[in-house]
Coordinates of C-alpha atoms and ligand atoms in Angstrom, one line a residue:
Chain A
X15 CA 47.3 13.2 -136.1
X16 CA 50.4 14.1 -134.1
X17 CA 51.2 17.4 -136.3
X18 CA 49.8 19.6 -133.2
X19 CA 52.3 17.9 -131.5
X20 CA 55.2 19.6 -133.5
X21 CA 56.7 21.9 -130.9
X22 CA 56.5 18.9 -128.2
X23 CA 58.8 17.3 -130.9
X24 CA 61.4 19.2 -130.9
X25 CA 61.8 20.0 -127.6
X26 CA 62.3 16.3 -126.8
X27 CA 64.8 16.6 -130.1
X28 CA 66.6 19.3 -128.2
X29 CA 66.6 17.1 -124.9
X30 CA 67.8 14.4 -126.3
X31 CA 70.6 16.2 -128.0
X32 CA 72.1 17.8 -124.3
X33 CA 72.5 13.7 -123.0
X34 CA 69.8 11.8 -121.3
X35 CA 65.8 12.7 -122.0
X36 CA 65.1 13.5 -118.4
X37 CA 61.3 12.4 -119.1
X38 CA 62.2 9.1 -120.3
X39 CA 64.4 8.1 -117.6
X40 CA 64.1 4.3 -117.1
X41 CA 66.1 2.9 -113.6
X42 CA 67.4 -0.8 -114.3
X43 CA 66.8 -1.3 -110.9
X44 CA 65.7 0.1 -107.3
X45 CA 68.4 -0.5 -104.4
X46 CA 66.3 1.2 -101.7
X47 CA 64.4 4.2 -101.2
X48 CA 67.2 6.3 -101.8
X49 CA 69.3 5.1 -104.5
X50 CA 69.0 3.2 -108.1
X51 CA 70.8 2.0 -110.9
X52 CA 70.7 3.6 -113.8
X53 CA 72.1 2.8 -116.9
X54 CA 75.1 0.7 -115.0
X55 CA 75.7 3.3 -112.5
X56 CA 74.0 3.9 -108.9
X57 CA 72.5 7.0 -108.6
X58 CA 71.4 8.5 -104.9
X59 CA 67.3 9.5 -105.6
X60 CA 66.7 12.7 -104.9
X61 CA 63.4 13.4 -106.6
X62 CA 61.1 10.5 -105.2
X63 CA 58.6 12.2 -103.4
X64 CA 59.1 9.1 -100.9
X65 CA 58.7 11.2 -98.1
X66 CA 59.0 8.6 -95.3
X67 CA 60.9 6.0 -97.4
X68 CA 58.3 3.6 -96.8
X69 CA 58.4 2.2 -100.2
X70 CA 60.7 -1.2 -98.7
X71 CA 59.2 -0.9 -95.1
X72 CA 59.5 -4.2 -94.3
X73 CA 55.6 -4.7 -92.5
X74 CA 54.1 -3.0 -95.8
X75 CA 56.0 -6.0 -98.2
X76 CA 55.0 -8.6 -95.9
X77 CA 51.3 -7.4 -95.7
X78 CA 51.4 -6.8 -99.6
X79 CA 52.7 -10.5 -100.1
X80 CA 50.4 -11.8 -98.0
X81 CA 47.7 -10.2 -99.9
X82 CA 48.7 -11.1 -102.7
X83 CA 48.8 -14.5 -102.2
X84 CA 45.3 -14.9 -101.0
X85 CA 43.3 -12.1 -102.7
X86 CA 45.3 -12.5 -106.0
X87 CA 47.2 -9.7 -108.7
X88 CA 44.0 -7.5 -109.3
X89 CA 40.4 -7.2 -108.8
X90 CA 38.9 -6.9 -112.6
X91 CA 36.3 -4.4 -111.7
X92 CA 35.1 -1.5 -110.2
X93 CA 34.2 -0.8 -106.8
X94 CA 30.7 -0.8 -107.4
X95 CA 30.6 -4.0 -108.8
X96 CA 33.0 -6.7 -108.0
X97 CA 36.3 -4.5 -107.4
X98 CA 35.4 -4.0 -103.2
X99 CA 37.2 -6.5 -101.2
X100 CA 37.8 -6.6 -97.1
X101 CA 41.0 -4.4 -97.8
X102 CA 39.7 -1.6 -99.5
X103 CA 36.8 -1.3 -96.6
X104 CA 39.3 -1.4 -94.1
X105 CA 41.7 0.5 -95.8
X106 CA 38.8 3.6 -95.9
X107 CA 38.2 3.1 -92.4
X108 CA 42.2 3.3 -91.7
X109 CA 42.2 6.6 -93.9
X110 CA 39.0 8.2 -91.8
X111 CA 40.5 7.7 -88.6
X112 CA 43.6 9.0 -89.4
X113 CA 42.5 12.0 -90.1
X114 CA 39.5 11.9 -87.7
X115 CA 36.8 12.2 -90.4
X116 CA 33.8 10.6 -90.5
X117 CA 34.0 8.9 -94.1
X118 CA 36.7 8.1 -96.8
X119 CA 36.4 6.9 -100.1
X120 CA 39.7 5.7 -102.1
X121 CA 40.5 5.8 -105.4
X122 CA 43.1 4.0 -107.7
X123 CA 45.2 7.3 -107.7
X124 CA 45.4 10.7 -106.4
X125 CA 44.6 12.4 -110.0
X126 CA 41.7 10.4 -110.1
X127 CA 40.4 11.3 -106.7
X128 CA 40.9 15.1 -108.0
X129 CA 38.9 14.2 -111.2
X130 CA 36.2 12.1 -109.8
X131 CA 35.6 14.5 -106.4
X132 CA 35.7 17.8 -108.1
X133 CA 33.3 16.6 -110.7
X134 CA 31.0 15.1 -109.0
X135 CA 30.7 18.4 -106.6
X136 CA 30.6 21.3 -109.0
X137 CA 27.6 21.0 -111.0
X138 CA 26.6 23.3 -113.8
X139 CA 25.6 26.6 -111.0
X140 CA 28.1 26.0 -109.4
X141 CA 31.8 27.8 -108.8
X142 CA 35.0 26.0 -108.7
X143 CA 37.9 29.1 -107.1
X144 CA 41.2 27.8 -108.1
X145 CA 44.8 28.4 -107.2
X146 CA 46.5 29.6 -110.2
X147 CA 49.2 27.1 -109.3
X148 CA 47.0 24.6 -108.9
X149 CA 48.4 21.2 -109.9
X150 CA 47.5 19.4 -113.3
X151 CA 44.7 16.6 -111.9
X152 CA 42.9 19.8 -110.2
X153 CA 42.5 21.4 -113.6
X154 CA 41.7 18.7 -115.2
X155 CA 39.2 17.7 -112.4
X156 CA 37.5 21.7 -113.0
X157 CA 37.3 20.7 -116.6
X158 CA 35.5 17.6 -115.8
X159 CA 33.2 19.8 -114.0
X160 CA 30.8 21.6 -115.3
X161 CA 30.8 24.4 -112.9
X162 CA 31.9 28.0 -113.5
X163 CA 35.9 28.2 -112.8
X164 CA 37.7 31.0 -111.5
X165 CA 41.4 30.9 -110.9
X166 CA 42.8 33.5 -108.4
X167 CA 46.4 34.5 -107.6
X168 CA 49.0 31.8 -106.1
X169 CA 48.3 32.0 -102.2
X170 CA 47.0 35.2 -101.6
X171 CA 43.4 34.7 -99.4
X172 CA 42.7 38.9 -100.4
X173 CA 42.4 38.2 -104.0
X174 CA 40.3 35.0 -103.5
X175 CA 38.0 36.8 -101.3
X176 CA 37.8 39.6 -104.5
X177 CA 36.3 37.5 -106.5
X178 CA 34.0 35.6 -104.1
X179 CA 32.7 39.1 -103.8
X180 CA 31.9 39.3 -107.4
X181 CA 30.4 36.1 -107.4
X182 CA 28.5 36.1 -104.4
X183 CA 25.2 37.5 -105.9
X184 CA 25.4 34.5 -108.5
X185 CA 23.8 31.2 -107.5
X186 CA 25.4 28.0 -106.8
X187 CA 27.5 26.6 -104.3
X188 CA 31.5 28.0 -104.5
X189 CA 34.4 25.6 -103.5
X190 CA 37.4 27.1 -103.0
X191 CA 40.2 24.2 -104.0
X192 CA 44.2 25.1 -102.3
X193 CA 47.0 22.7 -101.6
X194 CA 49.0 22.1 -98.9
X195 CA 52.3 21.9 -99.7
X196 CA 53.1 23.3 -103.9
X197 CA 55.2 20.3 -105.7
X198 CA 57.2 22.8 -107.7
X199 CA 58.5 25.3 -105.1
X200 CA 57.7 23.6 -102.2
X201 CA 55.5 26.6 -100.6
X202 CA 52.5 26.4 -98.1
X203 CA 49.4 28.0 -98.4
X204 CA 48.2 30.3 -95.9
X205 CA 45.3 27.9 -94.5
X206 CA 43.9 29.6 -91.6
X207 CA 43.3 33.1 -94.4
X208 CA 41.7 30.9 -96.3
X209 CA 39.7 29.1 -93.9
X210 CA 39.1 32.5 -92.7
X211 CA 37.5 33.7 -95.9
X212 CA 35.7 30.7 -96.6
X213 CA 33.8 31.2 -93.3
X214 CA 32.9 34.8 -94.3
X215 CA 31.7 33.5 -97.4
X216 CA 29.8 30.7 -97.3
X217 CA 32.4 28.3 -99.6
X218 CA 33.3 25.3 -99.1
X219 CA 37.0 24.3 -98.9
X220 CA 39.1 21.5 -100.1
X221 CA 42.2 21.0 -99.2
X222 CA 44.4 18.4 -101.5
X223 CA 47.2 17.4 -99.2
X224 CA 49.0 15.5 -101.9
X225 CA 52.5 16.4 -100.7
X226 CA 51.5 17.1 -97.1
X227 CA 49.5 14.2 -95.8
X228 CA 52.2 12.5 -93.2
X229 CA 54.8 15.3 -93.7
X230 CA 53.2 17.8 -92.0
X231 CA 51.6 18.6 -88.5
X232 CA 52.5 16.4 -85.0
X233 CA 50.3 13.8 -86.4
X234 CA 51.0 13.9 -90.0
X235 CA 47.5 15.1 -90.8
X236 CA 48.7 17.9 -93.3
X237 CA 48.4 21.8 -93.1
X238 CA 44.8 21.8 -92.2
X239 CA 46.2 20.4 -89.1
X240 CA 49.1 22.5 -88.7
X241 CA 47.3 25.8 -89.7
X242 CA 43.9 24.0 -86.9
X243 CA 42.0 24.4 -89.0
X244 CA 40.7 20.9 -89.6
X245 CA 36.8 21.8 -89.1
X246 CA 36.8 24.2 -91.7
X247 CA 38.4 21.9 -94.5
X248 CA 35.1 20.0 -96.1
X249 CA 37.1 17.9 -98.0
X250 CA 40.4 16.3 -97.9
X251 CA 42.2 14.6 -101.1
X252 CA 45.4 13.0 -101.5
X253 CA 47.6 10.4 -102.4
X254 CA 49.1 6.9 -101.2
X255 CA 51.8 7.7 -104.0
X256 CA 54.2 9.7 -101.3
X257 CA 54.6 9.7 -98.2
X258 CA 52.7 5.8 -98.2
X259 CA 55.0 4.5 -100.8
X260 CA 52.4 3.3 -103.0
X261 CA 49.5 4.4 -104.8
X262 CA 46.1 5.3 -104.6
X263 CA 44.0 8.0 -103.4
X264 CA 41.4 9.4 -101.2
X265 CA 38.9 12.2 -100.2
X266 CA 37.7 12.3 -96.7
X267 CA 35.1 14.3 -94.9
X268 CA 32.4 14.9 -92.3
X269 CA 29.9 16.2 -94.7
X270 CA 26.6 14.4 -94.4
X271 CA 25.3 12.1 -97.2
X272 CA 28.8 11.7 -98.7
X273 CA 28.6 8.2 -99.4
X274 CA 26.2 9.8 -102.6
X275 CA 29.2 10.3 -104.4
X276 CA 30.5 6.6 -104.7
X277 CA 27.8 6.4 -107.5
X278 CA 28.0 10.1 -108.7
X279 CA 31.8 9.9 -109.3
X280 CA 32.8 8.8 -112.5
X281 CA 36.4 8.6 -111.9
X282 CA 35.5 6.3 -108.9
X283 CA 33.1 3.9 -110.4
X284 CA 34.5 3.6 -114.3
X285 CA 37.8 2.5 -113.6
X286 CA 39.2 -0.8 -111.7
X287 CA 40.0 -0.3 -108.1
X288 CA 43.4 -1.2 -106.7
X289 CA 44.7 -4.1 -106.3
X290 CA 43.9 -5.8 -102.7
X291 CA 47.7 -5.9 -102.3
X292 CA 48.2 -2.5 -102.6
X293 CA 45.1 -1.2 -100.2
X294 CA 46.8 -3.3 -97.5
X295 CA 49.9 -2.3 -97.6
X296 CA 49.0 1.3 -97.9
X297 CA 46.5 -0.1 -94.7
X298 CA 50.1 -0.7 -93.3
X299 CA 51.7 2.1 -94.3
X300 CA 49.5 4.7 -92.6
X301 CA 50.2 2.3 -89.2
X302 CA 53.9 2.4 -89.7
X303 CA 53.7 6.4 -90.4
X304 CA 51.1 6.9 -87.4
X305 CA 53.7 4.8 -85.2
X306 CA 56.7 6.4 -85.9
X307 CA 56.7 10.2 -85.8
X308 CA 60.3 9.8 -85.7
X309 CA 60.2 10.0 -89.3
X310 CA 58.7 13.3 -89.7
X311 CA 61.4 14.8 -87.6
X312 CA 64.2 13.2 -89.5
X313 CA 62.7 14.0 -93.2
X314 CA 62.2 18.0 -91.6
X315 CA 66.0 17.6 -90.5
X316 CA 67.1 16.4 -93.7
X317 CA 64.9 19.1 -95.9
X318 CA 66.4 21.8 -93.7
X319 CA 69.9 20.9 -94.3
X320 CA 69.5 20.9 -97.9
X321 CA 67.7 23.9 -97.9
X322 CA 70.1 25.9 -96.2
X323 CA 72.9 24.5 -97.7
X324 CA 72.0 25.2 -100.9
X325 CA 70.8 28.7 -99.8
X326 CA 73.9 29.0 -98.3
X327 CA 75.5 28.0 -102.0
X328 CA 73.9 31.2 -103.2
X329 CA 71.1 29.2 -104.9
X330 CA 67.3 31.0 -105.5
X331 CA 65.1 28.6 -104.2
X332 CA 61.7 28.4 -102.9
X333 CA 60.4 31.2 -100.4
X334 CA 60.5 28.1 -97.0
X335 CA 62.4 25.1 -96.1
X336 CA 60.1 22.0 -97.5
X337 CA 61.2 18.5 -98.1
X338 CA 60.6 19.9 -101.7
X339 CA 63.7 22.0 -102.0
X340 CA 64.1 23.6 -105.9
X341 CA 66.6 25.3 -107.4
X342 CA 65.1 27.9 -109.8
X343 CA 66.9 28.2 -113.1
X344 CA 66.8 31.1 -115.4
X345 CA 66.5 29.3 -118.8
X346 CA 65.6 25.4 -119.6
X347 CA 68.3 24.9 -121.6
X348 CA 70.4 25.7 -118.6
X349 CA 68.4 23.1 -116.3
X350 CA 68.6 20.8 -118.8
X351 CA 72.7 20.9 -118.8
X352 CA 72.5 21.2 -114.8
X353 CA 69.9 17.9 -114.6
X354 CA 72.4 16.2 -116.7
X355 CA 75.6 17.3 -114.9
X356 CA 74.4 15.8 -111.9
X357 CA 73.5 12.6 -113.1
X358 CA 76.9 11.9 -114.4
X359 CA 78.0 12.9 -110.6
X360 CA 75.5 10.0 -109.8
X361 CA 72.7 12.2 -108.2
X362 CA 68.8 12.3 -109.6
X363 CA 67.1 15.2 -109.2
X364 CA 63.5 16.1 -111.5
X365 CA 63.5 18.5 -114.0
X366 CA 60.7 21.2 -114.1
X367 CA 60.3 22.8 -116.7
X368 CA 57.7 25.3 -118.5
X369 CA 55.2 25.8 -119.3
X370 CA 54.4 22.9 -116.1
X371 CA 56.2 25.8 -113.4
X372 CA 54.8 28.7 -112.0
X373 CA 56.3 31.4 -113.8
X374 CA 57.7 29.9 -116.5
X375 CA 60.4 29.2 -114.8
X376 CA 63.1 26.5 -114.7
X377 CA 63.5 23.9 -112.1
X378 CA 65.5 21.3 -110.4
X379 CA 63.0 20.0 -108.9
X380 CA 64.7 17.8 -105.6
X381 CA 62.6 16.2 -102.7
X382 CA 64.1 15.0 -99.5
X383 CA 63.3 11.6 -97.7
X384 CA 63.5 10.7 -94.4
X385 CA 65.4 7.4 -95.6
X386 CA 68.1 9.7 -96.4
X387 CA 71.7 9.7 -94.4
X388 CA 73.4 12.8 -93.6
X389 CA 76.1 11.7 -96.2
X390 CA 73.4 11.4 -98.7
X391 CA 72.5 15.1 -98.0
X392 CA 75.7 16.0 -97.8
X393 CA 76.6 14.6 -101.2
X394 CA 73.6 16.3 -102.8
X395 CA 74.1 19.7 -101.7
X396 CA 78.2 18.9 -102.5
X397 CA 77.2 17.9 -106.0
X398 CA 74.7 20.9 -106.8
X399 CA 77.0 22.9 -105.9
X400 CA 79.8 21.9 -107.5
X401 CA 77.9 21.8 -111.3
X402 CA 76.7 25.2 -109.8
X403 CA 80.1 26.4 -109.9
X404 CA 81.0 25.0 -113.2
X405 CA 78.0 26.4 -114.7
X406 CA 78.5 29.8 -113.2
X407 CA 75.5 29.9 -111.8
X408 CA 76.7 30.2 -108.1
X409 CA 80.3 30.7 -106.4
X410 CA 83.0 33.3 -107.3
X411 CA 81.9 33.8 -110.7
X412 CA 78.8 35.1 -109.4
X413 CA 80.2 37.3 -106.2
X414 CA 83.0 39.0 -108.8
Chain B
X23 CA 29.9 52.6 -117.4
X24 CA 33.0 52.1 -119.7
X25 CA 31.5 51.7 -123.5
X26 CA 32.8 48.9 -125.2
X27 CA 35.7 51.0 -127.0
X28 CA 37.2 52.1 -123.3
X29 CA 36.6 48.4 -122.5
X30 CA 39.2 48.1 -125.8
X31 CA 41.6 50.1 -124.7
X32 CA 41.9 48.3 -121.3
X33 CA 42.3 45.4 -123.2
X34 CA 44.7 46.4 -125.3
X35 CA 46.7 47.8 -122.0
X36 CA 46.7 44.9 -120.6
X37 CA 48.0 42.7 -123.7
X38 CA 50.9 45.1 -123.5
X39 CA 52.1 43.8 -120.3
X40 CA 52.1 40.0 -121.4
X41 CA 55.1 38.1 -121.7
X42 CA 56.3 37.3 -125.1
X43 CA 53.9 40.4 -126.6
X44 CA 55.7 42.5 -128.2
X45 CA 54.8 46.0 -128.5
X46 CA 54.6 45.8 -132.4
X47 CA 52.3 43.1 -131.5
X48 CA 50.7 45.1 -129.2
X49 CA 49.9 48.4 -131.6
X50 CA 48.4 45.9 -134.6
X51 CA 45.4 44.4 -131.9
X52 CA 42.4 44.8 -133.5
X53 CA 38.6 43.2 -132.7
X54 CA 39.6 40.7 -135.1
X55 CA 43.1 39.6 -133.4
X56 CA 43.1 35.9 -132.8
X57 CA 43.9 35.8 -128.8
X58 CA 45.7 32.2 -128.9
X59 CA 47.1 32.8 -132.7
X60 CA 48.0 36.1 -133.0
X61 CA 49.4 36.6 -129.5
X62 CA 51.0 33.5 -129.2
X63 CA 49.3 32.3 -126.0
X64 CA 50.0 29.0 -124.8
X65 CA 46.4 27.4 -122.5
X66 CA 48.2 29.1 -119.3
X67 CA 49.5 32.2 -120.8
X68 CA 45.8 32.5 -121.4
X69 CA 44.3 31.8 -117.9
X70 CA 47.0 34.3 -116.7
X71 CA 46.4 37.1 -119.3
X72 CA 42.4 36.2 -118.3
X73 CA 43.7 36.6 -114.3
X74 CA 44.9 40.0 -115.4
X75 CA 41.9 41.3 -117.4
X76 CA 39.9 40.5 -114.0
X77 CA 41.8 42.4 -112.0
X78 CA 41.9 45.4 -115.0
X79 CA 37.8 45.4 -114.7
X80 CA 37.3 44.0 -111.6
X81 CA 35.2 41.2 -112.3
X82 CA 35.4 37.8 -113.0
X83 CA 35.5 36.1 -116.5
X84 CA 35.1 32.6 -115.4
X85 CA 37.3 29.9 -117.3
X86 CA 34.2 28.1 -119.1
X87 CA 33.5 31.1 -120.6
X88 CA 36.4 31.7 -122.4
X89 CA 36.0 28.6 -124.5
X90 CA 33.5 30.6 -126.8
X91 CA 36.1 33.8 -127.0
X92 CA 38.3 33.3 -129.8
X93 CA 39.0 37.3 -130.5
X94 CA 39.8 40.1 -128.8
X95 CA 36.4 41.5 -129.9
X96 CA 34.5 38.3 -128.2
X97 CA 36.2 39.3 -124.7
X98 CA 35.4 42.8 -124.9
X99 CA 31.6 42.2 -125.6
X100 CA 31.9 39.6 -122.7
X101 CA 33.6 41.9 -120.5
X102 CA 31.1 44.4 -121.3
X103 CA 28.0 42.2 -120.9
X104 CA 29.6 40.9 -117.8
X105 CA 30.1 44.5 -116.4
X106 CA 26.3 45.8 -117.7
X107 CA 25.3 42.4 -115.5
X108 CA 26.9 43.2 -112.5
X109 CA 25.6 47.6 -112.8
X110 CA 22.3 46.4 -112.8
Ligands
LIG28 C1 48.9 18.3 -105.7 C2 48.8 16.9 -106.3 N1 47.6 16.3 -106.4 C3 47.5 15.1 -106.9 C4 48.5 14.4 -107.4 C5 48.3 13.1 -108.0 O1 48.6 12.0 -107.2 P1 48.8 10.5 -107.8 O2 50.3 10.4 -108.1 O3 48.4 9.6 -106.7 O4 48.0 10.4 -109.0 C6 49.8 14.9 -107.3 C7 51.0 14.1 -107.7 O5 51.5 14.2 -108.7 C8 50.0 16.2 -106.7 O6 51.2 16.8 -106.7

């Protein structure tokens, strides 16, 4: 059964050989949003994607508690049977407003709200345009689909617009599917081309702001809001799993008649919904995140100083400052020393590796919270570049 | 209207420039080559070598497609009906 599985094998083999499996990694126990213990020795997080460090926001626990304590652990069902409470009404309301859309529906994670949206819009005649880059759940989702998929080239609107050419004699409806912030190098699309070219051609246009929902734009509405181009996005997906410090996701829109899809989604209706806690908490969340804008400023500060002082340590990293900041690596086995170098220094970072990068290539994969000090910054860029050194990656070595 | 042997040799041109193809590799393509086998093609080194090929012919060979093409002689008839499809 697990023969296929060979090559898999051994590369865990080989991980385990160079020190700690970084996929296996198990923290004894959370100290706050930015540091853990892990195996007997604290550890600054570095690779949380807890954007806002709302993950022990004080008004989010008490709400969860509360919620807990009335509504109970879980619902047992789906939300089209008994799995809809108060909170996960409310908590699609609290998603629509935010992002001034007329309708929200929320499912128990983000790569199910990929799967179950994507599915249940691309039929068979229809055309699913992809980013080549595109992350795993948006793949998966196409596969659910049944419709025609075409991938075109990493962020670049002329080469989308290409093929829409070719298929624009062809019936069926064509939705073009882009994120707003990559999670492996941190890039942006170029919204407003593609908004641009969706216009000229008739496609629709989801945007997943997984990594960009309340990181991005004055309001924390993602690129679409940054780029303005928030009337041309006909869906929005993303997660509660980042910036909301929880989990669950969503996929808003104006589009008429979308509350069809609560019974044509499969990933929505087979599956329990979340627990009541967690939709009012992550009801919480988006208050605590709409209040304080504060945070956004301070997680942009603290992405920039890594950025640049790891740019400034000679490291190739992504093309723009993000608060995902990776350090691209010319060979796994190299990463896979590096990621274990700076664990011993008590720093986690994520590993990246292919054939899960663009490119093939090699990452240390690190993302910045705003619950991070300038010390905490500080020691991170410190660290990296010190096992940098060592390695001979960065520093004299290099320059000679 | 490129017959289905110029539609080869594009192909073949194309494989050439794939990572991890060598160009011994390369020369012994025939119809019959296994793409995922005998080119050693992991699922994305597929989607990219299929990115490639669309650019090569300009057309699209959409993804769902590709499930049936298990040689290099299957993409060049489906490149070729593809391209007769759009001519008309
Ligand atoms: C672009 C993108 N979409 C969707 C997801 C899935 O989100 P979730 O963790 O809520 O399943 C992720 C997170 O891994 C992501 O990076």
């Amino acid at each position: 059964m697990l023969g296929k599985y060979a090559h898999l094998t051994q590369s865990l083999a080989g991980l385990r050989a160079a020190g700690t499996n970084p996929f296996t990694v198990a923290f004894d126990e959370i100290l706050s949003p930015t540091s853990a213990r892990l195996n007997g020795q604290t550890v600054v997080l570095l690779g949380t994607n807890n954007y806002l460090g709302l993950t022990f926001d004080e008004s989010c626990i008490e709400t969860a508690v509360s919620a807990l304590q009335t509504e109970g652990t879980g619902t047992t069902g789906s939300r089209i049977a008994n799995g809809t409470y108060s909170a996960h009404v409310a908590l699609e309301k609290q998603v629509a407003s935010f992002l001034g859309r007329q309708d929200a529906m929320v499912f128990t994670t983000g790569y199910q709200a990929n799967l179950g949206i994507m599915a249940a819009l691309a039929g068979r005649d229809d055309h699913l345009l992809l980013d080549a880059d595109s992350h795993a759940s948006i793949y998966d989702g196409s596969r659910l689909s049944e419709a025609q998929v075409t991938r075109f080239r990493h962020n670049d609107p002329d080469d989308l617009y290409r093929r829409l050419k070719f298929l624009a004699d062809k019936p069926g409806d064509k939705l073009i599917v882009v994120e707003g912030i990559y999670s492996m190098l941190g890039d942006v699309a170029p919204l407003a081309e593609f908004a641009a070219v969706k216009r000229e051609t008739g496609a629709y246009l989801l945007v997943d702001e997984a990594h960009s929902l309340g990181v991005l734009g004055e309001n924390g509405r993602g690129l679409q809001e940054v780029a303005g181009v928030e009337a041309d996005v006909d869906f929005v997906v993303g997660t509660f799993s980042k910036s909301l410090g929880s989990i669950g996701g969503f996929c808003a829109s104006d589009m008429p008649g979308f509350e069809v899809l609560r019974v044509a989604s499969r990933a929505y209706m087979f599956t329990a919904s979340m627990p009541p806690s967690i939709a009012a908490s992550v009801t919480q969340a988006f208050k605590v995140m709409a209040a304080k804008p504060e945070l956004r400023r301070t997680l942009m500060r603290n992405a920039d100083a890594l950025y640049q002082g790891l740019s400034k340590a000679g490291f190739r990293l992504g093309p723009t400052p993000s608060p995902i900041v990776s350090v691209r690596l010319t060979s796994p086995e190299l990463a896979v020393a590096f990621w274990n170098k700076l664990l011993a220094r008590g720093l986690y970072v994520n590993l990246a590796l292919p054939p899960a990068t663009p490119a093939r290539e090699s990452l240390l994969r690190t993302s910045v919270s705003a619950a991070h000090s300038e010390a905490d910054i500080r020691f991170a860029v410190d660290a990296i570049t010190a096992v940098g050194e060592e390695l001979g990656i960065v520093g004299a070595a290099v320059v000679a | 209207m490129p017959s289905e042997k110029d539609v080869n040799a594009t192909i073949v041109a194309v494989i050439r420039t794939l990572d991890g193809v060598t160009p011994a590799m390369a020369d012994a393509v025939t119809p019959e080559t296994n793409i995922l086998r005998d080119l050693n093609l992991d699922s994305i080194a597929v989607m990219d070598f299929i990115m490639e090929l669309e650019t090569a012919f300009n057309t699209v060979i959409p993804l769902d497609t590709v499930a049936e093409i298990a040689t290099v002689g299957d993409l060049a008839r489906a490149i070729t009906a593809e391209q007769a499809r759009t001519a008309a």
